[in-house]
């Protein structure tokens, strides 16, 4: 399977040896985003502002992949203080629609550049074309009991 690196200029450039996202088939693995403003590469102030910036950054990378935040199936949230968990939930609700992605949240000792939150995710894109019939069996029809055998 081919790996395709994805990049959005509307999200912060990688600050290490990694890609903003990697696409493998219909699955896109989004690298963790912190609350960096993409044009200045400065961290925004406060947990709520950082959470909003994180989801804007993730949205930009998802769009570069041809998807949206609604295509996220799993996210991991890393926070330096889980006391802000409720605030992050409120921010998250403003970026996602039900069904919400699966999620794990962890408290960590520190994040890059002194960030308060980092979020990574996995999104699954809708296939561009339906799958071809299996060459061994061909297309299958639903059995209709009223037609007999």
mmCIF file of C-alpha atoms in Angstrom:
data_model
loop_
_atom_site.group_PDB
_atom_site.id
_atom_site.type_symbol
_atom_site.label_atom_id
_atom_site.label_comp_id
_atom_site.label_asym_id
_atom_site.label_seq_id
_atom_site.Cartn_x
_atom_site.Cartn_y
_atom_site.Cartn_z
ATOM 1 C CA UNK A 1 0.000 0.000 0.000
ATOM 2 C CA UNK A 2 1.261 3.467 -0.880
ATOM 3 C CA UNK A 3 1.668 6.141 1.783
ATOM 4 C CA UNK A 4 0.903 9.700 0.746
ATOM 5 C CA UNK A 5 2.072 12.624 2.892
ATOM 6 C CA UNK A 6 -0.472 15.437 3.157
ATOM 7 C CA UNK A 7 0.101 19.088 3.991
ATOM 8 C CA UNK A 8 -2.104 22.122 4.499
ATOM 9 C CA UNK A 9 -0.698 25.668 4.586
ATOM 10 C CA UNK A 10 -3.727 26.534 6.776
ATOM 11 C CA UNK A 11 -2.238 24.390 9.577
ATOM 12 C CA UNK A 12 1.101 24.834 11.323
ATOM 13 C CA UNK A 13 4.114 23.347 9.589
ATOM 14 C CA UNK A 14 5.506 20.251 11.255
ATOM 15 C CA UNK A 15 7.951 21.158 14.026
ATOM 16 C CA UNK A 16 9.840 17.874 13.726
ATOM 17 C CA UNK A 17 10.510 14.962 11.376
ATOM 18 C CA UNK A 18 6.876 14.047 10.680
ATOM 19 C CA UNK A 19 4.058 14.807 8.242
ATOM 20 C CA UNK A 20 0.867 16.679 9.117
ATOM 21 C CA UNK A 21 -0.961 13.570 7.903
ATOM 22 C CA UNK A 22 -0.406 10.318 6.051
ATOM 23 C CA UNK A 23 -2.998 8.745 3.782
ATOM 24 C CA UNK A 24 -2.986 4.972 3.328
ATOM 25 C CA UNK A 25 -5.928 3.831 1.221
ATOM 26 C CA UNK A 26 -9.086 5.527 2.500
ATOM 27 C CA UNK A 27 -7.591 6.056 5.963
ATOM 28 C CA UNK A 28 -5.837 9.269 6.962
ATOM 29 C CA UNK A 29 -3.718 9.456 10.104
ATOM 30 C CA UNK A 30 -3.588 13.042 11.407
ATOM 31 C CA UNK A 31 -0.534 13.967 13.444
ATOM 32 C CA UNK A 32 -1.090 15.649 16.771
ATOM 33 C CA UNK A 33 -1.890 19.337 16.591
ATOM 34 C CA UNK A 34 -1.225 21.856 19.325
ATOM 35 C CA UNK A 35 -2.638 25.364 19.516
ATOM 36 C CA UNK A 36 -0.153 26.987 17.146
ATOM 37 C CA UNK A 37 -1.469 29.753 14.921
ATOM 38 C CA UNK A 38 -0.273 28.682 11.449
ATOM 39 C CA UNK A 39 0.949 32.027 10.108
ATOM 40 C CA UNK A 40 2.939 33.097 13.174
ATOM 41 C CA UNK A 41 3.693 29.630 14.602
ATOM 42 C CA UNK A 42 2.957 31.138 18.025
ATOM 43 C CA UNK A 43 0.967 29.290 20.661
ATOM 44 C CA UNK A 44 -2.358 30.985 21.442
ATOM 45 C CA UNK A 45 -3.087 31.773 25.104
ATOM 46 C CA UNK A 46 -5.220 29.655 27.407
ATOM 47 C CA UNK A 47 -6.796 26.211 27.239
ATOM 48 C CA UNK A 48 -10.024 27.238 25.495
ATOM 49 C CA UNK A 49 -8.215 29.246 22.800
ATOM 50 C CA UNK A 50 -5.716 26.426 22.285
ATOM 51 C CA UNK A 51 -8.513 23.851 21.978
ATOM 52 C CA UNK A 52 -10.255 25.964 19.322
ATOM 53 C CA UNK A 53 -6.969 26.393 17.422
ATOM 54 C CA UNK A 54 -6.238 22.662 17.636
ATOM 55 C CA UNK A 55 -9.590 21.789 16.031
ATOM 56 C CA UNK A 56 -9.166 24.494 13.361
ATOM 57 C CA UNK A 57 -5.729 23.042 12.560
ATOM 58 C CA UNK A 58 -7.120 19.495 12.396
ATOM 59 C CA UNK A 59 -9.970 20.697 10.167
ATOM 60 C CA UNK A 60 -7.468 22.280 7.749
ATOM 61 C CA UNK A 61 -5.469 19.055 7.464
ATOM 62 C CA UNK A 62 -8.647 16.955 7.102
ATOM 63 C CA UNK A 63 -9.775 19.248 4.276
ATOM 64 C CA UNK A 64 -6.370 18.926 2.582
ATOM 65 C CA UNK A 65 -6.986 15.168 2.656
ATOM 66 C CA UNK A 66 -10.375 15.623 0.965
ATOM 67 C CA UNK A 67 -12.388 15.093 4.136
ATOM 68 C CA UNK A 68 -13.788 16.954 7.103
ATOM 69 C CA UNK A 69 -13.893 16.663 10.871
ATOM 70 C CA UNK A 70 -17.076 14.602 10.446
ATOM 71 C CA UNK A 71 -14.922 11.910 8.796
ATOM 72 C CA UNK A 72 -12.856 11.467 11.980
ATOM 73 C CA UNK A 73 -13.526 8.081 13.526
ATOM 74 C CA UNK A 74 -11.058 8.270 16.437
ATOM 75 C CA UNK A 75 -9.234 11.039 18.250
ATOM 76 C CA UNK A 76 -6.773 11.075 21.112
ATOM 77 C CA UNK A 77 -6.719 14.125 23.369
ATOM 78 C CA UNK A 78 -3.634 14.841 25.449
ATOM 79 C CA UNK A 79 -3.913 17.457 28.199
ATOM 80 C CA UNK A 80 -1.472 18.668 30.825
ATOM 81 C CA UNK A 81 -4.352 19.145 33.310
ATOM 82 C CA UNK A 82 -7.589 17.155 33.151
ATOM 83 C CA UNK A 83 -9.277 19.832 35.263
ATOM 84 C CA UNK A 84 -10.056 21.517 31.926
ATOM 85 C CA UNK A 85 -11.771 18.390 30.532
ATOM 86 C CA UNK A 86 -15.263 19.955 30.613
ATOM 87 C CA UNK A 87 -14.064 23.051 28.777
ATOM 88 C CA UNK A 88 -12.496 20.893 26.054
ATOM 89 C CA UNK A 89 -15.758 18.929 25.745
ATOM 90 C CA UNK A 90 -17.662 22.174 25.189
ATOM 91 C CA UNK A 91 -15.199 23.309 22.517
ATOM 92 C CA UNK A 92 -15.281 19.901 20.840
ATOM 93 C CA UNK A 93 -19.089 19.998 20.569
ATOM 94 C CA UNK A 94 -18.793 23.139 18.451
ATOM 95 C CA UNK A 95 -16.645 21.334 15.836
ATOM 96 C CA UNK A 96 -18.290 17.898 15.614
ATOM 97 C CA UNK A 97 -21.713 16.494 14.868
ATOM 98 C CA UNK A 98 -23.151 13.229 16.133
ATOM 99 C CA UNK A 99 -22.119 10.541 15.913
ATOM 100 C CA UNK A 100 -19.003 11.879 17.603
ATOM 101 C CA UNK A 101 -15.681 10.140 16.951
ATOM 102 C CA UNK A 102 -14.396 7.577 19.417
ATOM 103 C CA UNK A 103 -12.022 9.260 21.840
ATOM 104 C CA UNK A 104 -9.366 8.628 24.441
ATOM 105 C CA UNK A 105 -8.151 11.403 26.739
ATOM 106 C CA UNK A 106 -4.866 11.324 28.636
ATOM 107 C CA UNK A 107 -3.204 13.610 31.142
ATOM 108 C CA UNK A 108 0.465 14.054 30.267
ATOM 109 C CA UNK A 109 3.393 15.696 32.053
ATOM 110 C CA UNK A 110 4.211 18.125 29.238
ATOM 111 C CA UNK A 111 3.538 18.913 25.579
ATOM 112 C CA UNK A 112 5.706 20.592 22.918
ATOM 113 C CA UNK A 113 6.228 24.345 23.300
ATOM 114 C CA UNK A 114 4.360 24.387 26.603
ATOM 115 C CA UNK A 115 0.998 23.605 24.984
ATOM 116 C CA UNK A 116 -1.928 22.726 27.235
ATOM 117 C CA UNK A 117 -3.626 20.366 24.755
ATOM 118 C CA UNK A 118 -2.751 18.217 21.747
ATOM 119 C CA UNK A 119 -5.163 16.202 19.604
ATOM 120 C CA UNK A 120 -4.431 13.562 16.963
ATOM 121 C CA UNK A 121 -6.929 11.667 14.883
ATOM 122 C CA UNK A 122 -7.790 9.023 12.338
ATOM 123 C CA UNK A 123 -10.227 9.779 9.568
ATOM 124 C CA UNK A 124 -11.757 7.490 7.001
ATOM 125 C CA UNK A 125 -12.615 8.994 3.643
ATOM 126 C CA UNK A 126 -15.584 7.927 1.621
ATOM 127 C CA UNK A 127 -14.475 5.755 -1.286
ATOM 128 C CA UNK A 128 -14.530 7.558 -4.617
ATOM 129 C CA UNK A 129 -16.048 4.578 -6.449
ATOM 130 C CA UNK A 130 -17.884 1.447 -5.403
ATOM 131 C CA UNK A 131 -15.794 -1.662 -5.108
ATOM 132 C CA UNK A 132 -15.520 -3.794 -8.216
ATOM 133 C CA UNK A 133 -17.166 -7.223 -8.152
ATOM 134 C CA UNK A 134 -14.984 -10.059 -6.922
ATOM 135 C CA UNK A 135 -13.475 -11.669 -10.056
ATOM 136 C CA UNK A 136 -13.916 -15.112 -8.462
ATOM 137 C CA UNK A 137 -17.642 -14.796 -7.763
ATOM 138 C CA UNK A 138 -18.819 -11.826 -9.844
ATOM 139 C CA UNK A 139 -21.681 -9.627 -8.724
ATOM 140 C CA UNK A 140 -24.107 -11.286 -6.335
ATOM 141 C CA UNK A 141 -27.864 -10.963 -6.457
ATOM 142 C CA UNK A 142 -30.161 -11.165 -3.474
ATOM 143 C CA UNK A 143 -31.979 -14.504 -3.353
ATOM 144 C CA UNK A 144 -35.688 -13.978 -3.963
ATOM 145 C CA UNK A 145 -37.766 -16.837 -2.527
ATOM 146 C CA UNK A 146 -40.743 -15.907 -4.709
ATOM 147 C CA UNK A 147 -38.808 -16.708 -7.913
ATOM 148 C CA UNK A 148 -37.857 -20.242 -6.930
ATOM 149 C CA UNK A 149 -34.482 -21.664 -7.751
#
